[in-house]
Every structure is written in structure tokens, then in C-alpha cells.
């Protein structure tokens, strides 16, 4: 199964999206790229049909269709945000060719409705250039209204992740190849992934005393979706470490960052460190923590993290030292990973197992 995802509109000039309380072009990218990552992590092949520039709106739409029609896609999905004249429009609507009520499209509408949005239903999108001209079954999702206060507040409250999950689950629920995909995922059981990272982390902790094993494992699970993310698969990178002075291989993809006010933004063509193996990635991550400095080594950025033996403090220090822009990064490491999966067993020298 292969799904083409288009983050709607360009990032400037012709074809730029609506500007409401939030900018459509910015958020189509946040949702679209998160969706691509989610689909990849489910073992679905993805084609990025996003076009950032065009000499005209039509030229930009033609480029999108070219990207989509180059591959045998099962679905073409274009992400948009709506706007209305009086800024009163609310809710999700999905366009399909002739307004066909394809099961995934209906399901996605229902899933987004469950998050609290009004469901405006499936609409006839036969007039829309990308819907009309893509060979694959196509849907254009207007997630919600970017110029309506209630919608934007709800969107920011539920977050990109929830929207992405709503869309991915709708697409996956009706995919015939889903069982196959699930089987393929069995090749990499979560338990084995955790054990692998744990072993490397413990060995390095004993030798170099840089970062507490439970925290390394939690970060690896979170940042690589247990080894299934695009970076983990294509670049052997379990942690999203940007190039930052690295002289080895790099891998280029977009980055999603969070501002202090909670909103997100996307940075195109970000260069990430790439490795020959996951082990190399884990060791380099520890090197990075041990040596990262912005003044030639006089002060170490992660000094409080190094050798810290308390996982709660260690996670808080990581956040305080600016490891990640995500606002709840430390709490998530502690609650969603270390405590949920009892990863602290790795720090205590015990035998970890998944309960
Ligand atoms: Zn749009």
C-alpha cells in the first residue's frame, strides 16, 4: 500500500494558503508531515506530494499532480484548512471525486468529529484540480477553519498528533493490505527494540557514565517510534540530532518544532545525522550529550545531565538545557516511557521485561 500525502499550498507567493488566526500553509505541513511519519511507522509506503513553490497557482497544482501520478498510489490525500467570509464556518469537511462516500473518507470525518469538531460531511470535489487529475482515489481534507476562534482553539487543544491519528486510522482501517503490514511489523517487536537499546545504553553507562540508561531508552522509543521512524529506517538514527558540526553522513528531511507558546512550525530541508547502525546512533547521542558546547568547550550545554543518576532530574535537565523544543518533553519521557514500561529497571541493573 502506498499513500501520497500533499501538504496543501505553497510556502509563499502563488498558491499560498489562507491566513486566519493561524496560517494554513504552516499547518498543512505540520499535519501532513506528521501523517507521513505515522504512516511510515505503520509500515505504509508514502510519497510526499508537497510542492512549496509555483510560478502560478495552477503551476503548483500541476506539480502536485505530477508527483502523485508518478507512482501507483492507493490514495492521494491533500491536507488543507478552511476559511470563511465571516470567519463563522466551523468543522471538518472532506472532498472526494463526485462526493463519493469512500469508507476511509467517511471514517476520517467521524474520527475528527470525535475530537470535538463539527462534521460537515463528504462534499463533491470534482471541481478541485488535484482531486480531478490525480489517478489514485483522492480526498482533500479541510481539517477545520483556520480563521475561526473556536476551531483554532480546539485544534490547538487537541494537537497535531490527535488530528494525524484520526486521519491515519481512517486510512488504515479499510486498507486491504493492513494485515500484511501488521505481520511485517512483527519483524521488529517493541520488546526486542527496548532490550537492544537498553543493552547498548547500559554498557556505555558503565564505561563512560554519560547518560542514564532508562533515559536513553525512553528517548530512543519516543524519538524513533521504537525504531520505525523515517530517520530510524533510512538513516539508522534513533534520535533526531541535527547536523550541528557533524562531519559524517547526513539525511535531509523536514523538522517540526514547537514554539514557547505551544504552536508548531516546520523547517524544510533540515539536515540530520545519519549512521551505519543503531548502535552507532546511541553512542553518538551520548557523545553529543557529553560534548555539546556553543563556546568551543568552555561550557557544556548538558553538564547537569552528564552522570545524573536520577531519571526524573535527568529528564528535567534535558528539557531545561534545550534538548527538545516540545513543551512537555520531560514529562512525556518520564510518564509515557520510563514509568509506563518500568525502564528504570535498566538503571538498577535488573533484568527488564515487558509486562
Ligand atoms: Zn486550502
mmCIF file of C-alpha atoms and ligand atoms in Angstrom:
data_model
loop_
_atom_site.group_PDB
_atom_site.id
_atom_site.type_symbol
_atom_site.label_atom_id
_atom_site.label_comp_id
_atom_site.label_asym_id
_atom_site.label_seq_id
_atom_site.Cartn_x
_atom_site.Cartn_y
_atom_site.Cartn_z
ATOM 1 C CA UNK A 1 0.000 0.000 0.000
ATOM 2 C CA UNK A 2 1.270 3.437 -0.902
ATOM 3 C CA UNK A 3 -0.302 6.733 0.082
ATOM 4 C CA UNK A 4 0.541 10.088 -1.446
ATOM 5 C CA UNK A 5 0.303 12.943 1.006
ATOM 6 C CA UNK A 6 0.140 16.555 -0.054
ATOM 7 C CA UNK A 7 0.636 19.325 2.474
ATOM 8 C CA UNK A 8 -1.674 21.844 0.842
ATOM 9 C CA UNK A 9 -0.482 25.112 -0.723
ATOM 10 C CA UNK A 10 2.901 26.717 -1.208
ATOM 11 C CA UNK A 11 5.007 28.381 1.465
ATOM 12 C CA UNK A 12 4.856 31.789 -0.211
ATOM 13 C CA UNK A 13 3.770 33.618 -3.355
ATOM 14 C CA UNK A 14 1.355 31.937 -5.781
ATOM 15 C CA UNK A 15 -0.685 29.178 -4.217
ATOM 16 C CA UNK A 16 -0.116 30.348 -0.648
ATOM 17 C CA UNK A 17 -2.785 29.166 1.793
ATOM 18 C CA UNK A 18 -5.343 31.046 3.802
ATOM 19 C CA UNK A 19 -4.203 33.283 6.634
ATOM 20 C CA UNK A 20 -6.612 33.239 9.529
ATOM 21 C CA UNK A 21 -5.718 33.100 13.184
ATOM 22 C CA UNK A 22 -3.155 30.553 12.079
ATOM 23 C CA UNK A 23 -1.533 30.157 8.681
ATOM 24 C CA UNK A 24 -2.930 27.369 6.558
ATOM 25 C CA UNK A 25 0.342 26.651 4.718
ATOM 26 C CA UNK A 26 2.164 26.216 8.011
ATOM 27 C CA UNK A 27 -0.359 23.818 9.492
ATOM 28 C CA UNK A 28 -0.938 21.744 6.369
ATOM 29 C CA UNK A 29 2.759 20.940 6.682
ATOM 30 C CA UNK A 30 2.622 20.111 10.359
ATOM 31 C CA UNK A 31 -0.311 17.757 9.942
ATOM 32 C CA UNK A 32 0.867 16.388 6.586
ATOM 33 C CA UNK A 33 4.404 15.595 7.669
ATOM 34 C CA UNK A 34 3.238 14.103 10.959
ATOM 35 C CA UNK A 35 0.805 11.975 8.936
ATOM 36 C CA UNK A 36 3.604 10.796 6.647
ATOM 37 C CA UNK A 37 5.690 9.783 9.649
ATOM 38 C CA UNK A 38 2.768 7.985 11.225
ATOM 39 C CA UNK A 39 2.003 6.056 8.050
ATOM 40 C CA UNK A 40 5.668 5.134 7.644
ATOM 41 C CA UNK A 41 5.750 3.907 11.222
ATOM 42 C CA UNK A 42 2.791 1.663 10.372
ATOM 43 C CA UNK A 43 4.774 0.210 7.503
ATOM 44 C CA UNK A 44 2.877 2.071 4.780
ATOM 45 C CA UNK A 45 4.854 3.436 1.829
ATOM 46 C CA UNK A 46 4.463 7.173 1.466
ATOM 47 C CA UNK A 47 5.007 9.599 -1.378
ATOM 48 C CA UNK A 48 5.435 13.206 -0.395
ATOM 49 C CA UNK A 49 3.385 15.203 -2.920
ATOM 50 C CA UNK A 50 4.065 18.575 -1.313
ATOM 51 C CA UNK A 51 5.095 21.478 -3.526
ATOM 52 C CA UNK A 52 6.492 24.554 -1.815
ATOM 53 C CA UNK A 53 6.617 26.971 -4.718
ATOM 54 C CA UNK A 54 4.956 27.671 -8.031
ATOM 55 C CA UNK A 55 5.117 30.448 -10.610
ATOM 56 C CA UNK A 56 1.310 30.374 -10.537
ATOM 57 C CA UNK A 57 -1.320 28.580 -8.519
ATOM 58 C CA UNK A 58 -2.044 26.289 -11.467
ATOM 59 C CA UNK A 59 1.663 25.515 -11.942
ATOM 60 C CA UNK A 60 1.865 24.485 -8.309
ATOM 61 C CA UNK A 61 -1.212 22.250 -8.610
ATOM 62 C CA UNK A 62 0.172 20.661 -11.780
ATOM 63 C CA UNK A 63 3.388 19.824 -9.962
ATOM 64 C CA UNK A 64 1.423 18.152 -7.155
ATOM 65 C CA UNK A 65 -0.467 16.022 -9.663
ATOM 66 C CA UNK A 66 2.791 15.097 -11.423
ATOM 67 C CA UNK A 67 4.259 13.876 -8.140
ATOM 68 C CA UNK A 68 1.105 11.904 -7.334
ATOM 69 C CA UNK A 69 0.780 10.318 -10.777
ATOM 70 C CA UNK A 70 4.412 9.259 -10.948
ATOM 71 C CA UNK A 71 3.635 6.441 -8.518
ATOM 72 C CA UNK A 72 0.974 3.797 -8.146
ATOM 73 C CA UNK A 73 -0.846 5.294 -5.209
ATOM 74 C CA UNK A 74 -3.719 3.663 -3.359
ATOM 75 C CA UNK A 75 -4.772 7.017 -2.033
ATOM 76 C CA UNK A 76 -3.891 10.633 -2.630
ATOM 77 C CA UNK A 77 -4.597 12.729 0.460
ATOM 78 C CA UNK A 78 -4.345 16.511 0.439
ATOM 79 C CA UNK A 79 -4.373 18.383 3.740
ATOM 80 C CA UNK A 80 -5.987 21.810 3.995
ATOM 81 C CA UNK A 81 -7.506 24.215 6.451
ATOM 82 C CA UNK A 82 -10.686 26.059 5.642
ATOM 83 C CA UNK A 83 -11.661 29.719 5.894
ATOM 84 C CA UNK A 84 -14.979 31.506 5.545
ATOM 85 C CA UNK A 85 -16.030 35.042 4.747
ATOM 86 C CA UNK A 86 -17.389 35.989 8.148
ATOM 87 C CA UNK A 87 -14.990 33.671 9.981
ATOM 88 C CA UNK A 88 -18.007 31.781 11.317
ATOM 89 C CA UNK A 89 -17.541 28.479 9.478
ATOM 90 C CA UNK A 90 -16.602 25.586 11.717
ATOM 91 C CA UNK A 91 -15.667 21.951 11.431
ATOM 92 C CA UNK A 92 -14.133 19.339 9.174
ATOM 93 C CA UNK A 93 -15.144 18.617 5.597
ATOM 94 C CA UNK A 94 -13.708 16.193 3.085
ATOM 95 C CA UNK A 95 -13.864 16.461 -0.676
ATOM 96 C CA UNK A 96 -13.826 13.423 -2.942
ATOM 97 C CA UNK A 97 -14.435 12.991 -6.656
ATOM 98 C CA UNK A 98 -18.211 13.289 -7.200
ATOM 99 C CA UNK A 99 -18.603 13.371 -3.428
ATOM 100 C CA UNK A 100 -18.208 9.587 -3.256
ATOM 101 C CA UNK A 101 -18.564 8.328 0.280
ATOM 102 C CA UNK A 102 -15.385 6.238 0.355
ATOM 103 C CA UNK A 103 -15.187 4.423 3.678
ATOM 104 C CA UNK A 104 -11.828 5.924 4.746
ATOM 105 C CA UNK A 105 -13.042 9.448 3.987
ATOM 106 C CA UNK A 106 -16.237 8.926 5.987
ATOM 107 C CA UNK A 107 -14.250 7.391 8.828
ATOM 108 C CA UNK A 108 -11.744 10.261 8.928
ATOM 109 C CA UNK A 109 -14.610 12.749 9.181
ATOM 110 C CA UNK A 110 -16.070 10.754 12.056
ATOM 111 C CA UNK A 111 -12.705 10.448 13.790
ATOM 112 C CA UNK A 112 -12.136 14.197 13.632
ATOM 113 C CA UNK A 113 -15.724 14.752 14.816
ATOM 114 C CA UNK A 114 -14.922 12.615 17.859
ATOM 115 C CA UNK A 115 -12.218 15.131 18.755
ATOM 116 C CA UNK A 116 -14.983 17.728 19.136
ATOM 117 C CA UNK A 117 -15.157 19.294 15.666
ATOM 118 C CA UNK A 118 -18.376 19.735 13.739
ATOM 119 C CA UNK A 119 -18.616 17.181 10.906
ATOM 120 C CA UNK A 120 -19.662 18.937 7.716
ATOM 121 C CA UNK A 121 -19.552 15.683 5.802
ATOM 122 C CA UNK A 122 -18.275 14.495 2.427
ATOM 123 C CA UNK A 123 -18.518 17.068 -0.343
ATOM 124 C CA UNK A 124 -18.270 16.951 -4.104
ATOM 125 C CA UNK A 125 -14.687 17.839 -5.019
ATOM 126 C CA UNK A 126 -14.888 17.111 -8.746
ATOM 127 C CA UNK A 127 -14.014 20.736 -9.483
ATOM 128 C CA UNK A 128 -10.810 20.639 -7.451
ATOM 129 C CA UNK A 129 -7.739 20.321 -9.665
ATOM 130 C CA UNK A 130 -5.867 17.750 -7.599
ATOM 131 C CA UNK A 131 -8.960 15.630 -6.942
ATOM 132 C CA UNK A 132 -9.902 15.660 -10.626
ATOM 133 C CA UNK A 133 -6.456 14.996 -12.068
ATOM 134 C CA UNK A 134 -4.829 12.502 -9.753
ATOM 135 C CA UNK A 135 -5.137 8.899 -10.920
ATOM 136 C CA UNK A 136 -5.487 7.432 -7.453
ATOM 137 C CA UNK A 137 -8.576 7.681 -5.280
ATOM 138 C CA UNK A 138 -8.291 11.124 -3.800
ATOM 139 C CA UNK A 139 -9.523 13.107 -0.860
ATOM 140 C CA UNK A 140 -8.937 16.653 0.216
ATOM 141 C CA UNK A 141 -9.368 17.152 3.940
ATOM 142 C CA UNK A 142 -10.247 20.581 5.278
ATOM 143 C CA UNK A 143 -9.243 19.794 8.849
ATOM 144 C CA UNK A 144 -11.056 22.776 10.373
ATOM 145 C CA UNK A 145 -11.340 26.551 9.897
ATOM 146 C CA UNK A 146 -8.085 28.426 10.386
ATOM 147 C CA UNK A 147 -9.942 31.744 10.764
ATOM 148 C CA UNK A 148 -12.470 30.681 13.406
ATOM 149 C CA UNK A 149 -11.560 31.215 17.031
ATOM 150 C CA UNK A 150 -13.383 28.160 18.436
ATOM 151 C CA UNK A 151 -11.990 25.868 15.764
ATOM 152 C CA UNK A 152 -8.430 27.124 16.170
ATOM 153 C CA UNK A 153 -8.606 26.834 19.952
ATOM 154 C CA UNK A 154 -9.926 23.297 19.683
ATOM 155 C CA UNK A 155 -7.283 22.425 17.085
ATOM 156 C CA UNK A 156 -4.530 23.722 19.335
ATOM 157 C CA UNK A 157 -6.007 21.922 22.312
ATOM 158 C CA UNK A 158 -6.302 18.504 20.680
ATOM 159 C CA UNK A 159 -2.963 18.943 18.905
ATOM 160 C CA UNK A 160 -1.429 17.825 15.634
ATOM 161 C CA UNK A 161 -0.856 14.295 16.905
ATOM 162 C CA UNK A 162 -4.570 13.662 17.536
ATOM 163 C CA UNK A 163 -5.553 15.012 14.104
ATOM 164 C CA UNK A 164 -2.875 12.898 12.479
ATOM 165 C CA UNK A 165 -4.026 9.780 14.295
ATOM 166 C CA UNK A 166 -7.633 10.443 13.250
ATOM 167 C CA UNK A 167 -6.577 10.597 9.605
ATOM 168 C CA UNK A 168 -4.126 7.681 9.699
ATOM 169 C CA UNK A 169 -6.599 5.382 11.438
ATOM 170 C CA UNK A 170 -9.290 6.200 8.885
ATOM 171 C CA UNK A 171 -6.916 5.359 6.053
ATOM 172 C CA UNK A 172 -5.599 2.197 7.655
ATOM 173 C CA UNK A 173 -8.857 0.730 8.895
ATOM 174 C CA UNK A 174 -10.013 -0.067 5.388
ATOM 175 C CA UNK A 175 -6.729 -0.945 3.753
ATOM 176 C CA UNK A 176 -6.756 -4.481 2.439
ATOM 177 C CA UNK A 177 -3.052 -4.857 2.968
ATOM 178 C CA UNK A 178 -3.232 -3.899 6.624
ATOM 179 C CA UNK A 179 -2.900 -7.460 7.883
ATOM 180 C CA UNK A 180 0.219 -7.836 5.802
ATOM 181 C CA UNK A 181 1.554 -4.632 7.247
ATOM 182 C CA UNK A 182 0.931 -5.845 10.761
ATOM 183 C CA UNK A 183 2.810 -9.048 10.005
ATOM 184 C CA UNK A 184 5.723 -7.099 8.607
ATOM 185 C CA UNK A 185 5.871 -5.091 11.808
ATOM 186 C CA UNK A 186 6.294 -8.262 13.806
ATOM 187 C CA UNK A 187 9.817 -8.374 12.457
ATOM 188 C CA UNK A 188 10.632 -5.664 14.965
ATOM 189 C CA UNK A 189 8.868 -6.344 18.255
ATOM 190 C CA UNK A 190 8.812 -3.482 20.711
ATOM 191 C CA UNK A 191 10.289 -5.668 23.412
ATOM 192 C CA UNK A 192 13.348 -6.548 21.335
ATOM 193 C CA UNK A 193 13.863 -2.936 20.375
ATOM 194 C CA UNK A 194 13.832 -1.823 24.009
ATOM 195 C CA UNK A 195 16.192 -4.607 25.012
ATOM 196 C CA UNK A 196 18.616 -3.762 22.220
ATOM 197 C CA UNK A 197 18.816 -0.081 23.118
ATOM 198 C CA UNK A 198 18.978 -0.971 26.824
ATOM 199 C CA UNK A 199 21.993 -3.213 26.375
ATOM 200 C CA UNK A 200 23.982 -0.625 24.437
ATOM 201 C CA UNK A 201 22.995 2.103 26.898
ATOM 202 C CA UNK A 202 23.975 0.066 29.974
ATOM 203 C CA UNK A 203 27.349 -0.895 28.517
ATOM 204 C CA UNK A 204 28.146 2.709 27.677
ATOM 205 C CA UNK A 205 26.887 3.951 31.061
ATOM 206 C CA UNK A 206 29.272 1.573 32.798
ATOM 207 C CA UNK A 207 32.175 2.703 30.625
ATOM 208 C CA UNK A 208 31.610 6.423 30.236
ATOM 209 C CA UNK A 209 28.897 7.390 32.733
ATOM 210 C CA UNK A 210 27.252 9.918 30.400
ATOM 211 C CA UNK A 211 23.538 9.303 30.337
ATOM 212 C CA UNK A 212 21.329 7.155 32.490
ATOM 213 C CA UNK A 213 20.182 4.059 30.527
ATOM 214 C CA UNK A 214 16.441 4.462 31.253
ATOM 215 C CA UNK A 215 16.536 7.957 29.780
ATOM 216 C CA UNK A 216 18.450 6.841 26.691
ATOM 217 C CA UNK A 217 15.914 4.077 26.083
ATOM 218 C CA UNK A 218 12.944 6.398 26.649
ATOM 219 C CA UNK A 219 14.354 8.947 24.223
ATOM 220 C CA UNK A 220 15.045 6.274 21.631
ATOM 221 C CA UNK A 221 11.497 4.882 21.821
ATOM 222 C CA UNK A 222 9.923 8.331 21.717
ATOM 223 C CA UNK A 223 12.070 9.864 19.028
ATOM 224 C CA UNK A 224 12.218 6.904 16.667
ATOM 225 C CA UNK A 225 8.722 5.451 17.259
ATOM 226 C CA UNK A 226 10.500 2.306 18.521
ATOM 227 C CA UNK A 227 12.823 2.160 15.540
ATOM 228 C CA UNK A 228 10.159 2.648 12.884
ATOM 229 C CA UNK A 229 10.529 6.352 12.047
ATOM 230 C CA UNK A 230 11.816 7.610 8.739
ATOM 231 C CA UNK A 231 15.146 8.561 10.338
ATOM 232 C CA UNK A 232 15.477 5.185 12.070
ATOM 233 C CA UNK A 233 14.772 3.287 8.870
ATOM 234 C CA UNK A 234 16.602 5.393 6.345
ATOM 235 C CA UNK A 235 19.410 6.926 8.401
ATOM 236 C CA UNK A 236 19.822 4.464 11.312
ATOM 237 C CA UNK A 237 19.194 7.446 13.561
ATOM 238 C CA UNK A 238 17.198 6.740 16.709
ATOM 239 C CA UNK A 239 17.424 10.308 17.978
ATOM 240 C CA UNK A 240 16.645 13.373 15.963
ATOM 241 C CA UNK A 241 20.043 15.011 16.206
ATOM 242 C CA UNK A 242 20.593 17.736 13.657
ATOM 243 C CA UNK A 243 23.872 18.006 11.798
ATOM 244 C CA UNK A 244 25.433 20.550 14.226
ATOM 245 C CA UNK A 245 29.091 20.239 13.323
ATOM 246 C CA UNK A 246 28.838 16.563 12.423
ATOM 247 C CA UNK A 247 31.189 15.557 9.634
ATOM 248 C CA UNK A 248 29.653 12.150 8.933
ATOM 249 C CA UNK A 249 26.739 11.213 6.699
ATOM 250 C CA UNK A 250 23.618 13.346 6.764
ATOM 251 C CA UNK A 251 19.989 12.733 5.910
ATOM 252 C CA UNK A 252 17.701 15.555 4.814
ATOM 253 C CA UNK A 253 14.087 15.890 5.811
ATOM 254 C CA UNK A 254 11.791 18.485 7.364
ATOM 255 C CA UNK A 255 11.763 19.224 11.083
ATOM 256 C CA UNK A 256 8.709 20.092 13.166
ATOM 257 C CA UNK A 257 9.439 22.404 16.070
ATOM 258 C CA UNK A 258 7.303 23.867 18.826
ATOM 259 C CA UNK A 259 7.366 27.500 19.888
ATOM 260 C CA UNK A 260 7.262 28.522 23.569
ATOM 261 C CA UNK A 261 3.569 29.498 23.088
ATOM 262 C CA UNK A 262 2.734 25.933 22.074
ATOM 263 C CA UNK A 263 2.273 26.481 18.340
ATOM 264 C CA UNK A 264 4.256 24.474 15.807
ATOM 265 C CA UNK A 265 6.326 25.375 12.798
ATOM 266 C CA UNK A 266 8.099 23.395 10.131
ATOM 267 C CA UNK A 267 11.660 23.808 8.937
ATOM 268 C CA UNK A 268 12.253 22.435 5.440
ATOM 269 C CA UNK A 269 15.424 20.629 4.380
ATOM 270 C CA UNK A 270 16.820 20.092 7.825
ATOM 271 C CA UNK A 271 19.997 18.025 7.851
ATOM 272 C CA UNK A 272 20.118 15.182 10.369
ATOM 273 C CA UNK A 273 22.997 12.971 11.426
ATOM 274 C CA UNK A 274 22.976 9.562 9.736
ATOM 275 C CA UNK A 275 24.736 6.398 10.904
ATOM 276 C CA UNK A 276 25.805 2.932 9.846
ATOM 277 C CA UNK A 277 23.934 1.268 12.681
ATOM 278 C CA UNK A 278 21.558 1.941 15.560
ATOM 279 C CA UNK A 279 24.378 1.215 17.988
ATOM 280 C CA UNK A 280 26.451 3.970 16.414
ATOM 281 C CA UNK A 281 23.457 6.285 16.781
ATOM 282 C CA UNK A 282 23.107 5.502 20.504
ATOM 283 C CA UNK A 283 26.821 6.056 21.167
ATOM 284 C CA UNK A 284 26.868 9.284 19.185
ATOM 285 C CA UNK A 285 23.872 10.502 21.143
ATOM 286 C CA UNK A 286 25.862 10.035 24.347
ATOM 287 C CA UNK A 287 28.877 11.742 22.744
ATOM 288 C CA UNK A 288 26.621 14.609 21.801
ATOM 289 C CA UNK A 289 25.331 14.988 25.357
ATOM 290 C CA UNK A 290 28.872 14.792 26.733
ATOM 291 C CA UNK A 291 30.454 17.310 24.386
ATOM 292 C CA UNK A 292 27.828 19.683 23.031
ATOM 293 C CA UNK A 293 29.033 23.220 23.581
ATOM 294 C CA UNK A 294 28.415 26.552 21.963
ATOM 295 C CA UNK A 295 31.672 28.192 23.082
ATOM 296 C CA UNK A 296 34.337 25.759 21.989
ATOM 297 C CA UNK A 297 34.060 23.533 25.042
ATOM 298 C CA UNK A 298 34.343 26.096 27.846
ATOM 299 C CA UNK A 299 30.816 25.331 28.983
ATOM 300 C CA UNK A 300 28.978 22.113 28.281
ATOM 301 C CA UNK A 301 25.360 22.539 27.319
ATOM 302 C CA UNK A 302 24.227 19.314 29.024
ATOM 303 C CA UNK A 303 26.542 19.441 32.067
ATOM 304 C CA UNK A 304 23.745 18.649 34.596
ATOM 305 C CA UNK A 305 22.610 15.663 32.535
ATOM 306 C CA UNK A 306 26.037 14.031 32.452
ATOM 307 C CA UNK A 307 26.302 11.317 35.076
ATOM 308 C CA UNK A 308 22.929 12.225 36.628
ATOM 309 C CA UNK A 309 21.619 9.127 38.389
ATOM 310 C CA UNK A 310 18.023 10.228 38.917
ATOM 311 C CA UNK A 311 15.828 9.776 35.861
ATOM 312 C CA UNK A 312 13.320 12.470 36.839
ATOM 313 C CA UNK A 313 16.046 15.087 37.251
ATOM 314 C CA UNK A 314 17.854 13.847 34.175
ATOM 315 C CA UNK A 315 14.740 14.344 32.002
ATOM 316 C CA UNK A 316 14.102 17.764 33.517
ATOM 317 C CA UNK A 317 17.708 18.808 32.885
ATOM 318 C CA UNK A 318 17.460 17.675 29.271
ATOM 319 C CA UNK A 319 14.429 19.888 28.781
ATOM 320 C CA UNK A 320 15.983 22.818 30.688
ATOM 321 C CA UNK A 321 19.175 22.567 28.665
ATOM 322 C CA UNK A 322 17.124 22.850 25.499
ATOM 323 C CA UNK A 323 17.380 19.334 24.113
ATOM 324 C CA UNK A 324 13.902 19.489 22.569
ATOM 325 C CA UNK A 325 11.501 22.283 21.763
ATOM 326 C CA UNK A 326 8.420 20.164 22.614
ATOM 327 C CA UNK A 327 6.951 21.745 25.745
ATOM 328 C CA UNK A 328 6.169 18.559 27.668
ATOM 329 C CA UNK A 329 9.253 16.661 26.546
ATOM 330 C CA UNK A 330 10.473 15.817 30.055
ATOM 331 C CA UNK A 331 7.074 14.771 31.427
ATOM 332 C CA UNK A 332 6.462 12.611 28.412
ATOM 333 C CA UNK A 333 9.787 10.793 28.833
ATOM 334 C CA UNK A 334 9.062 10.144 32.495
ATOM 335 C CA UNK A 335 5.362 9.243 32.371
ATOM 336 C CA UNK A 336 4.836 7.761 28.936
ATOM 337 C CA UNK A 337 8.005 5.718 28.809
ATOM 338 C CA UNK A 338 10.223 5.331 31.872
ATOM 339 C CA UNK A 339 7.427 4.708 34.363
ATOM 340 C CA UNK A 340 4.938 3.131 31.996
ATOM 341 C CA UNK A 341 7.424 0.500 30.831
ATOM 342 C CA UNK A 342 9.465 0.368 34.055
ATOM 343 C CA UNK A 343 12.594 1.355 32.138
ATOM 344 C CA UNK A 344 14.261 2.327 35.433
ATOM 345 C CA UNK A 345 14.974 -1.385 35.779
ATOM 346 C CA UNK A 346 17.853 -0.744 33.348
ATOM 347 C CA UNK A 347 19.378 1.751 35.824
ATOM 348 C CA UNK A 348 19.091 -0.677 38.702
ATOM 349 C CA UNK A 349 20.933 -3.416 36.846
ATOM 350 C CA UNK A 350 17.850 -5.638 36.827
ATOM 351 C CA UNK A 351 16.504 -7.848 34.089
ATOM 352 C CA UNK A 352 13.982 -5.805 32.107
ATOM 353 C CA UNK A 353 10.920 -7.420 30.604
ATOM 354 C CA UNK A 354 7.716 -6.113 29.078
ATOM 355 C CA UNK A 355 4.750 -6.756 31.330
HETATM 356 ZN ZN1 LIG B 1 -6.524 25.183 1.229
#
